[in-house]
Amino acid sequence: EEEVPISQFQQTNHSGYYGYKSPLLHSRTSIVQEYIAHCVRYRAHSKNAKYVVCEMMNARRAPSTRVPFLNMEYEGGQNIASVCKCRSLNDLIKVWDCKWTIPMPSAKSSAALSGDGGAGVEAQGDLHNYDDRYFLDHDKFRKERSDALNDQLSLSKKMSASIGEEKKDDDAPTSKRPKI
């Protein structure tokens, strides 16, 4: 394709070529499928992959003025609830009908790479608490989290106040020490 001077490019009508219906844009489904293929290739944890796929599916991070124009339908009829039911990368592959070309690592090869005897990342305890309600019922989830946080803060304030009172009692004998 030839280079076009900026002045000529700016004067040309590109309304059909750029925008939401542009042939340059890939379908949302193919983007998610490609992401899942990369997760398989790099052996990402299924919970992390599931979280990112759910973030890709919802429109919370998109500018609010553009949300009405976004196509939120997927070619396979996938929705956030079907993704939240997934418990492994294999489940995500089935939901999204991925035709990935990178082979899924076998149990033996992943055990040799990780050195954990085949237990893998999935079998180990999680360091984070993932909750699907973050996507399925966000408002209720956020309220429950803030209520729990407020309860925890009030409990810690009570504990620090009681520790402060105990410390005052402990400090009494030390206040009579001679000053140096």
mmCIF file with all atom_site columns, C-alpha atoms in Angstrom:
data_model
loop_
_atom_site.group_PDB
_atom_site.id
_atom_site.type_symbol
_atom_site.label_atom_id
_atom_site.label_alt_id
_atom_site.label_comp_id
_atom_site.label_asym_id
_atom_site.label_entity_id
_atom_site.label_seq_id
_atom_site.pdbx_PDB_ins_code
_atom_site.Cartn_x
_atom_site.Cartn_y
_atom_site.Cartn_z
_atom_site.occupancy
_atom_site.B_iso_or_equiv
_atom_site.pdbx_formal_charge
_atom_site.auth_seq_id
_atom_site.auth_comp_id
_atom_site.auth_asym_id
_atom_site.auth_atom_id
_atom_site.pdbx_PDB_model_num
ATOM 1   C CA . GLU A 1 1   ? 0.000   0.000   0.000  1.00 0.00 ? 1   GLU A CA 1
ATOM 2   C CA . GLU A 1 2   ? 1.256   3.474   -0.855 1.00 0.00 ? 2   GLU A CA 1
ATOM 3   C CA . GLU A 1 3   ? 2.092   6.095   1.698  1.00 0.00 ? 3   GLU A CA 1
ATOM 4   C CA . VAL A 1 4   ? -0.441  8.902   1.781  1.00 0.00 ? 4   VAL A CA 1
ATOM 5   C CA . PRO A 1 5   ? 0.486   12.443  2.819  1.00 0.00 ? 5   PRO A CA 1
ATOM 6   C CA . ILE A 1 6   ? -1.120  13.487  6.105  1.00 0.00 ? 6   ILE A CA 1
ATOM 7   C CA . SER A 1 7   ? -3.009  16.360  4.495  1.00 0.00 ? 7   SER A CA 1
ATOM 8   C CA . GLN A 1 8   ? -4.620  14.015  1.964  1.00 0.00 ? 8   GLN A CA 1
ATOM 9   C CA . PHE A 1 9   ? -5.398  11.412  4.667  1.00 0.00 ? 9   PHE A CA 1
ATOM 10  C CA . GLN A 1 10  ? -7.134  14.017  6.816  1.00 0.00 ? 10  GLN A CA 1
ATOM 11  C CA . GLN A 1 11  ? -9.334  15.141  3.915  1.00 0.00 ? 11  GLN A CA 1
ATOM 12  C CA . THR A 1 12  ? -10.463 11.599  3.041  1.00 0.00 ? 12  THR A CA 1
ATOM 13  C CA . ASN A 1 13  ? -13.687 10.209  4.524  1.00 0.00 ? 13  ASN A CA 1
ATOM 14  C CA . HIS A 1 14  ? -12.777 7.136   6.598  1.00 0.00 ? 14  HIS A CA 1
ATOM 15  C CA . SER A 1 15  ? -16.141 6.671   8.322  1.00 0.00 ? 15  SER A CA 1
ATOM 16  C CA . GLY A 1 16  ? -16.718 3.191   6.917  1.00 0.00 ? 16  GLY A CA 1
ATOM 17  C CA . TYR A 1 17  ? -13.180 1.984   7.427  1.00 0.00 ? 17  TYR A CA 1
ATOM 18  C CA . TYR A 1 18  ? -12.487 3.081   11.008 1.00 0.00 ? 18  TYR A CA 1
ATOM 19  C CA . GLY A 1 19  ? -14.870 2.781   13.937 1.00 0.00 ? 19  GLY A CA 1
ATOM 20  C CA . TYR A 1 20  ? -16.884 0.021   15.576 1.00 0.00 ? 20  TYR A CA 1
ATOM 21  C CA . LYS A 1 21  ? -17.812 -1.700  12.317 1.00 0.00 ? 21  LYS A CA 1
ATOM 22  C CA . SER A 1 22  ? -14.331 -1.504  10.831 1.00 0.00 ? 22  SER A CA 1
ATOM 23  C CA . PRO A 1 23  ? -12.984 -4.539  8.983  1.00 0.00 ? 23  PRO A CA 1
ATOM 24  C CA . LEU A 1 24  ? -9.757  -3.904  10.895 1.00 0.00 ? 24  LEU A CA 1
ATOM 25  C CA . LEU A 1 25  ? -11.352 -5.002  14.173 1.00 0.00 ? 25  LEU A CA 1
ATOM 26  C CA . HIS A 1 26  ? -11.272 -8.659  15.180 1.00 0.00 ? 26  HIS A CA 1
ATOM 27  C CA . SER A 1 27  ? -14.287 -10.262 16.808 1.00 0.00 ? 27  SER A CA 1
ATOM 28  C CA . ARG A 1 28  ? -14.348 -10.276 20.599 1.00 0.00 ? 28  ARG A CA 1
ATOM 29  C CA . THR A 1 29  ? -14.649 -14.059 20.523 1.00 0.00 ? 29  THR A CA 1
ATOM 30  C CA . SER A 1 30  ? -11.424 -14.485 18.539 1.00 0.00 ? 30  SER A CA 1
ATOM 31  C CA . ILE A 1 31  ? -9.584  -12.152 20.928 1.00 0.00 ? 31  ILE A CA 1
ATOM 32  C CA . VAL A 1 32  ? -10.673 -14.208 23.954 1.00 0.00 ? 32  VAL A CA 1
ATOM 33  C CA . GLN A 1 33  ? -9.783  -17.462 22.167 1.00 0.00 ? 33  GLN A CA 1
ATOM 34  C CA . GLU A 1 34  ? -6.321  -16.137 21.378 1.00 0.00 ? 34  GLU A CA 1
ATOM 35  C CA . TYR A 1 35  ? -5.872  -15.050 24.991 1.00 0.00 ? 35  TYR A CA 1
ATOM 36  C CA . ILE A 1 36  ? -6.831  -18.525 26.236 1.00 0.00 ? 36  ILE A CA 1
ATOM 37  C CA . ALA A 1 37  ? -4.335  -20.063 23.788 1.00 0.00 ? 37  ALA A CA 1
ATOM 38  C CA . HIS A 1 38  ? -1.612  -17.876 25.322 1.00 0.00 ? 38  HIS A CA 1
ATOM 39  C CA . CYS A 1 39  ? -2.720  -18.946 28.812 1.00 0.00 ? 39  CYS A CA 1
ATOM 40  C CA . VAL A 1 40  ? -2.304  -22.577 27.791 1.00 0.00 ? 40  VAL A CA 1
ATOM 41  C CA . ARG A 1 41  ? 1.060   -21.918 26.203 1.00 0.00 ? 41  ARG A CA 1
ATOM 42  C CA . TYR A 1 42  ? 2.469   -20.103 29.213 1.00 0.00 ? 42  TYR A CA 1
ATOM 43  C CA . ARG A 1 43  ? 0.692   -22.336 31.762 1.00 0.00 ? 43  ARG A CA 1
ATOM 44  C CA . ALA A 1 44  ? -1.233  -19.515 33.424 1.00 0.00 ? 44  ALA A CA 1
ATOM 45  C CA . HIS A 1 45  ? -3.295  -20.344 36.478 1.00 0.00 ? 45  HIS A CA 1
ATOM 46  C CA . SER A 1 46  ? -6.888  -21.031 35.493 1.00 0.00 ? 46  SER A CA 1
ATOM 47  C CA . LYS A 1 47  ? -8.304  -18.605 38.079 1.00 0.00 ? 47  LYS A CA 1
ATOM 48  C CA . ASN A 1 48  ? -6.203  -15.762 36.714 1.00 0.00 ? 48  ASN A CA 1
ATOM 49  C CA . ALA A 1 49  ? -7.234  -16.629 33.148 1.00 0.00 ? 49  ALA A CA 1
ATOM 50  C CA . LYS A 1 50  ? -10.889 -16.816 34.156 1.00 0.00 ? 50  LYS A CA 1
ATOM 51  C CA . TYR A 1 51  ? -10.698 -13.415 35.875 1.00 0.00 ? 51  TYR A CA 1
ATOM 52  C CA . VAL A 1 52  ? -9.137  -11.772 32.808 1.00 0.00 ? 52  VAL A CA 1
ATOM 53  C CA . VAL A 1 53  ? -11.723 -13.354 30.479 1.00 0.00 ? 53  VAL A CA 1
ATOM 54  C CA . CYS A 1 54  ? -14.536 -12.064 32.718 1.00 0.00 ? 54  CYS A CA 1
ATOM 55  C CA . GLU A 1 55  ? -12.968 -8.581  32.697 1.00 0.00 ? 55  GLU A CA 1
ATOM 56  C CA . MET A 1 56  ? -12.779 -8.752  28.890 1.00 0.00 ? 56  MET A CA 1
ATOM 57  C CA . MET A 1 57  ? -16.460 -9.708  28.736 1.00 0.00 ? 57  MET A CA 1
ATOM 58  C CA . ASN A 1 58  ? -17.915 -6.978  30.934 1.00 0.00 ? 58  ASN A CA 1
ATOM 59  C CA . ALA A 1 59  ? -17.991 -3.312  30.036 1.00 0.00 ? 59  ALA A CA 1
ATOM 60  C CA . ARG A 1 60  ? -17.149 -1.794  33.417 1.00 0.00 ? 60  ARG A CA 1
ATOM 61  C CA . ARG A 1 61  ? -13.739 -0.530  32.304 1.00 0.00 ? 61  ARG A CA 1
ATOM 62  C CA . ALA A 1 62  ? -14.922 0.862   28.964 1.00 0.00 ? 62  ALA A CA 1
ATOM 63  C CA . PRO A 1 63  ? -15.686 4.580   28.724 1.00 0.00 ? 63  PRO A CA 1
ATOM 64  C CA . SER A 1 64  ? -19.354 5.016   29.599 1.00 0.00 ? 64  SER A CA 1
ATOM 65  C CA . THR A 1 65  ? -20.029 7.006   26.438 1.00 0.00 ? 65  THR A CA 1
ATOM 66  C CA . ARG A 1 66  ? -18.933 4.062   24.277 1.00 0.00 ? 66  ARG A CA 1
ATOM 67  C CA . VAL A 1 67  ? -20.718 1.238   26.123 1.00 0.00 ? 67  VAL A CA 1
ATOM 68  C CA . PRO A 1 68  ? -23.983 1.517   24.145 1.00 0.00 ? 68  PRO A CA 1
ATOM 69  C CA . PHE A 1 69  ? -22.052 0.970   20.911 1.00 0.00 ? 69  PHE A CA 1
ATOM 70  C CA . LEU A 1 70  ? -20.094 -2.079  22.081 1.00 0.00 ? 70  LEU A CA 1
ATOM 71  C CA . ASN A 1 71  ? -21.189 -5.446  20.768 1.00 0.00 ? 71  ASN A CA 1
ATOM 72  C CA . MET A 1 72  ? -21.571 -7.538  23.918 1.00 0.00 ? 72  MET A CA 1
ATOM 73  C CA . GLU A 1 73  ? -22.674 -10.715 22.135 1.00 0.00 ? 73  GLU A CA 1
ATOM 74  C CA . TYR A 1 74  ? -20.312 -13.578 21.436 1.00 0.00 ? 74  TYR A CA 1
ATOM 75  C CA . GLU A 1 75  ? -20.386 -15.972 18.501 1.00 0.00 ? 75  GLU A CA 1
ATOM 76  C CA . GLY A 1 76  ? -20.769 -19.059 20.713 1.00 0.00 ? 76  GLY A CA 1
ATOM 77  C CA . GLY A 1 77  ? -23.351 -17.494 23.034 1.00 0.00 ? 77  GLY A CA 1
ATOM 78  C CA . GLN A 1 78  ? -20.890 -17.346 25.933 1.00 0.00 ? 78  GLN A CA 1
ATOM 79  C CA . ASN A 1 79  ? -21.732 -15.248 28.958 1.00 0.00 ? 79  ASN A CA 1
ATOM 80  C CA . ILE A 1 80  ? -20.091 -14.399 32.257 1.00 0.00 ? 80  ILE A CA 1
ATOM 81  C CA . ALA A 1 81  ? -22.061 -17.049 34.142 1.00 0.00 ? 81  ALA A CA 1
ATOM 82  C CA . SER A 1 82  ? -20.772 -19.812 31.842 1.00 0.00 ? 82  SER A CA 1
ATOM 83  C CA . VAL A 1 83  ? -17.190 -18.600 32.314 1.00 0.00 ? 83  VAL A CA 1
ATOM 84  C CA . CYS A 1 84  ? -17.592 -18.382 36.100 1.00 0.00 ? 84  CYS A CA 1
ATOM 85  C CA . LYS A 1 85  ? -18.507 -22.089 36.174 1.00 0.00 ? 85  LYS A CA 1
ATOM 86  C CA . CYS A 1 86  ? -15.099 -22.993 34.707 1.00 0.00 ? 86  CYS A CA 1
ATOM 87  C CA . ARG A 1 87  ? -12.630 -24.535 37.131 1.00 0.00 ? 87  ARG A CA 1
ATOM 88  C CA . SER A 1 88  ? -9.695  -25.248 34.794 1.00 0.00 ? 88  SER A CA 1
ATOM 89  C CA . LEU A 1 89  ? -8.152  -24.132 31.523 1.00 0.00 ? 89  LEU A CA 1
ATOM 90  C CA . ASN A 1 90  ? -9.748  -27.182 29.875 1.00 0.00 ? 90  ASN A CA 1
ATOM 91  C CA . ASP A 1 91  ? -13.181 -25.895 30.932 1.00 0.00 ? 91  ASP A CA 1
ATOM 92  C CA . LEU A 1 92  ? -12.391 -22.461 29.456 1.00 0.00 ? 92  LEU A CA 1
ATOM 93  C CA . ILE A 1 93  ? -11.242 -24.111 26.219 1.00 0.00 ? 93  ILE A CA 1
ATOM 94  C CA . LYS A 1 94  ? -14.546 -26.011 25.988 1.00 0.00 ? 94  LYS A CA 1
ATOM 95  C CA . VAL A 1 95  ? -16.692 -22.942 26.692 1.00 0.00 ? 95  VAL A CA 1
ATOM 96  C CA . TRP A 1 96  ? -14.873 -20.834 24.104 1.00 0.00 ? 96  TRP A CA 1
ATOM 97  C CA . ASP A 1 97  ? -14.368 -23.675 21.592 1.00 0.00 ? 97  ASP A CA 1
ATOM 98  C CA . CYS A 1 98  ? -10.700 -22.794 21.231 1.00 0.00 ? 98  CYS A CA 1
ATOM 99  C CA . LYS A 1 99  ? -8.871  -24.270 18.305 1.00 0.00 ? 99  LYS A CA 1
ATOM 100 C CA . TRP A 1 100 ? -5.447  -23.673 19.809 1.00 0.00 ? 100 TRP A CA 1
ATOM 101 C CA . THR A 1 101 ? -2.383  -25.052 18.123 1.00 0.00 ? 101 THR A CA 1
ATOM 102 C CA . ILE A 1 102 ? -0.085  -25.070 21.150 1.00 0.00 ? 102 ILE A CA 1
ATOM 103 C CA . PRO A 1 103 ? -0.364  -28.447 22.899 1.00 0.00 ? 103 PRO A CA 1
ATOM 104 C CA . MET A 1 104 ? -1.621  -28.544 26.459 1.00 0.00 ? 104 MET A CA 1
ATOM 105 C CA . PRO A 1 105 ? 1.312   -29.493 28.693 1.00 0.00 ? 105 PRO A CA 1
ATOM 106 C CA . SER A 1 106 ? 1.017   -33.088 29.884 1.00 0.00 ? 106 SER A CA 1
ATOM 107 C CA . ALA A 1 107 ? 1.088   -33.914 33.584 1.00 0.00 ? 107 ALA A CA 1
ATOM 108 C CA . LYS A 1 108 ? 4.563   -35.453 33.309 1.00 0.00 ? 108 LYS A CA 1
ATOM 109 C CA . SER A 1 109 ? 6.121   -32.511 31.492 1.00 0.00 ? 109 SER A CA 1
ATOM 110 C CA . SER A 1 110 ? 4.566   -29.938 33.817 1.00 0.00 ? 110 SER A CA 1
ATOM 111 C CA . ALA A 1 111 ? 5.717   -31.941 36.856 1.00 0.00 ? 111 ALA A CA 1
ATOM 112 C CA . ALA A 1 112 ? 9.243   -32.054 35.468 1.00 0.00 ? 112 ALA A CA 1
ATOM 113 C CA . LEU A 1 113 ? 9.188   -28.308 34.815 1.00 0.00 ? 113 LEU A CA 1
ATOM 114 C CA . SER A 1 114 ? 7.660   -27.298 38.133 1.00 0.00 ? 114 SER A CA 1
ATOM 115 C CA . GLY A 1 115 ? 9.470   -29.893 40.249 1.00 0.00 ? 115 GLY A CA 1
ATOM 116 C CA . ASP A 1 116 ? 6.401   -30.550 42.393 1.00 0.00 ? 116 ASP A CA 1
ATOM 117 C CA . GLY A 1 117 ? 5.836   -34.186 41.474 1.00 0.00 ? 117 GLY A CA 1
ATOM 118 C CA . GLY A 1 118 ? 2.760   -33.517 39.389 1.00 0.00 ? 118 GLY A CA 1
ATOM 119 C CA . ALA A 1 119 ? 0.762   -31.567 41.964 1.00 0.00 ? 119 ALA A CA 1
ATOM 120 C CA . GLY A 1 120 ? 0.859   -28.447 39.782 1.00 0.00 ? 120 GLY A CA 1
ATOM 121 C CA . VAL A 1 121 ? -0.315  -24.966 40.651 1.00 0.00 ? 121 VAL A CA 1
ATOM 122 C CA . GLU A 1 122 ? -3.989  -25.980 40.639 1.00 0.00 ? 122 GLU A CA 1
ATOM 123 C CA . ALA A 1 123 ? -3.567  -28.461 43.517 1.00 0.00 ? 123 ALA A CA 1
ATOM 124 C CA . GLN A 1 124 ? -1.670  -26.071 45.774 1.00 0.00 ? 124 GLN A CA 1
ATOM 125 C CA . GLY A 1 125 ? -3.483  -23.782 48.167 1.00 0.00 ? 125 GLY A CA 1
ATOM 126 C CA . ASP A 1 126 ? -4.524  -20.401 46.817 1.00 0.00 ? 126 ASP A CA 1
ATOM 127 C CA . LEU A 1 127 ? -2.931  -17.283 48.161 1.00 0.00 ? 127 LEU A CA 1
ATOM 128 C CA . HIS A 1 128 ? -5.872  -15.181 46.949 1.00 0.00 ? 128 HIS A CA 1
ATOM 129 C CA . ASN A 1 129 ? -9.586  -15.464 47.436 1.00 0.00 ? 129 ASN A CA 1
ATOM 130 C CA . TYR A 1 130 ? -11.386 -15.277 44.096 1.00 0.00 ? 130 TYR A CA 1
ATOM 131 C CA . ASP A 1 131 ? -15.132 -14.816 44.159 1.00 0.00 ? 131 ASP A CA 1
ATOM 132 C CA . ASP A 1 132 ? -17.295 -15.118 41.032 1.00 0.00 ? 132 ASP A CA 1
ATOM 133 C CA . ARG A 1 133 ? -19.886 -12.800 42.588 1.00 0.00 ? 133 ARG A CA 1
ATOM 134 C CA . TYR A 1 134 ? -17.524 -9.944  41.654 1.00 0.00 ? 134 TYR A CA 1
ATOM 135 C CA . PHE A 1 135 ? -18.844 -10.400 38.108 1.00 0.00 ? 135 PHE A CA 1
ATOM 136 C CA . LEU A 1 136 ? -22.248 -12.015 38.669 1.00 0.00 ? 136 LEU A CA 1
ATOM 137 C CA . ASP A 1 137 ? -23.667 -9.645  41.323 1.00 0.00 ? 137 ASP A CA 1
ATOM 138 C CA . HIS A 1 138 ? -21.150 -6.838  41.675 1.00 0.00 ? 138 HIS A CA 1
ATOM 139 C CA . ASP A 1 139 ? -23.222 -4.406  43.782 1.00 0.00 ? 139 ASP A CA 1
ATOM 140 C CA . LYS A 1 140 ? -24.153 -6.997  46.414 1.00 0.00 ? 140 LYS A CA 1
ATOM 141 C CA . PHE A 1 141 ? -20.576 -8.297  46.470 1.00 0.00 ? 141 PHE A CA 1
ATOM 142 C CA . ARG A 1 142 ? -19.141 -4.805  46.983 1.00 0.00 ? 142 ARG A CA 1
ATOM 143 C CA . LYS A 1 143 ? -21.611 -4.096  49.808 1.00 0.00 ? 143 LYS A CA 1
ATOM 144 C CA . GLU A 1 144 ? -20.749 -7.362  51.586 1.00 0.00 ? 144 GLU A CA 1
ATOM 145 C CA . ARG A 1 145 ? -17.036 -6.633  51.238 1.00 0.00 ? 145 ARG A CA 1
ATOM 146 C CA . SER A 1 146 ? -17.385 -3.090  52.630 1.00 0.00 ? 146 SER A CA 1
ATOM 147 C CA . ASP A 1 147 ? -19.545 -4.334  55.547 1.00 0.00 ? 147 ASP A CA 1
ATOM 148 C CA . ALA A 1 148 ? -16.954 -7.009  56.361 1.00 0.00 ? 148 ALA A CA 1
ATOM 149 C CA . LEU A 1 149 ? -14.152 -4.446  56.142 1.00 0.00 ? 149 LEU A CA 1
ATOM 150 C CA . ASN A 1 150 ? -16.008 -2.061  58.462 1.00 0.00 ? 150 ASN A CA 1
ATOM 151 C CA . ASP A 1 151 ? -16.566 -4.891  60.978 1.00 0.00 ? 151 ASP A CA 1
ATOM 152 C CA . GLN A 1 152 ? -12.887 -5.801  60.813 1.00 0.00 ? 152 GLN A CA 1
ATOM 153 C CA . LEU A 1 153 ? -11.826 -2.176  61.310 1.00 0.00 ? 153 LEU A CA 1
ATOM 154 C CA . SER A 1 154 ? -14.077 -1.697  64.342 1.00 0.00 ? 154 SER A CA 1
ATOM 155 C CA . LEU A 1 155 ? -12.769 -4.952  65.849 1.00 0.00 ? 155 LEU A CA 1
ATOM 156 C CA . SER A 1 156 ? -9.149  -3.870  65.337 1.00 0.00 ? 156 SER A CA 1
ATOM 157 C CA . LYS A 1 157 ? -9.891  -0.471  66.943 1.00 0.00 ? 157 LYS A CA 1
ATOM 158 C CA . LYS A 1 158 ? -11.388 -2.219  69.980 1.00 0.00 ? 158 LYS A CA 1
ATOM 159 C CA . MET A 1 159 ? -8.389  -4.526  70.216 1.00 0.00 ? 159 MET A CA 1
ATOM 160 C CA . SER A 1 160 ? -5.895  -1.660  69.941 1.00 0.00 ? 160 SER A CA 1
ATOM 161 C CA . ALA A 1 161 ? -7.812  0.282   72.606 1.00 0.00 ? 161 ALA A CA 1
ATOM 162 C CA . SER A 1 162 ? -7.714  -2.685  74.998 1.00 0.00 ? 162 SER A CA 1
ATOM 163 C CA . ILE A 1 163 ? -4.007  -3.204  74.296 1.00 0.00 ? 163 ILE A CA 1
ATOM 164 C CA . GLY A 1 164 ? -3.429  0.492   75.010 1.00 0.00 ? 164 GLY A CA 1
ATOM 165 C CA . GLU A 1 165 ? -5.131  0.147   78.417 1.00 0.00 ? 165 GLU A CA 1
ATOM 166 C CA . GLU A 1 166 ? -2.999  -2.899  79.266 1.00 0.00 ? 166 GLU A CA 1
ATOM 167 C CA . LYS A 1 167 ? 0.106   -0.965  78.246 1.00 0.00 ? 167 LYS A CA 1
ATOM 168 C CA . LYS A 1 168 ? -0.789  1.900   80.623 1.00 0.00 ? 168 LYS A CA 1
ATOM 169 C CA . ASP A 1 169 ? -0.880  -0.581  83.509 1.00 0.00 ? 169 ASP A CA 1
ATOM 170 C CA . ASP A 1 170 ? 2.488   -2.011  82.439 1.00 0.00 ? 170 ASP A CA 1
ATOM 171 C CA . ASP A 1 171 ? 4.036   1.438   82.137 1.00 0.00 ? 171 ASP A CA 1
ATOM 172 C CA . ALA A 1 172 ? 3.295   2.449   85.740 1.00 0.00 ? 172 ALA A CA 1
ATOM 173 C CA . PRO A 1 173 ? 6.331   0.737   87.394 1.00 0.00 ? 173 PRO A CA 1
ATOM 174 C CA . THR A 1 174 ? 8.708   1.945   84.693 1.00 0.00 ? 174 THR A CA 1
ATOM 175 C CA . SER A 1 175 ? 7.717   5.574   85.216 1.00 0.00 ? 175 SER A CA 1
ATOM 176 C CA . LYS A 1 176 ? 9.380   5.468   88.649 1.00 0.00 ? 176 LYS A CA 1
ATOM 177 C CA . ARG A 1 177 ? 12.805  4.689   87.271 1.00 0.00 ? 177 ARG A CA 1
ATOM 178 C CA . PRO A 1 178 ? 15.468  7.296   87.950 1.00 0.00 ? 178 PRO A CA 1
ATOM 179 C CA . LYS A 1 179 ? 16.279  9.568   85.043 1.00 0.00 ? 179 LYS A CA 1
ATOM 180 C CA . ILE A 1 180 ? 19.780  9.349   83.683 1.00 0.00 ? 180 ILE A CA 1
#
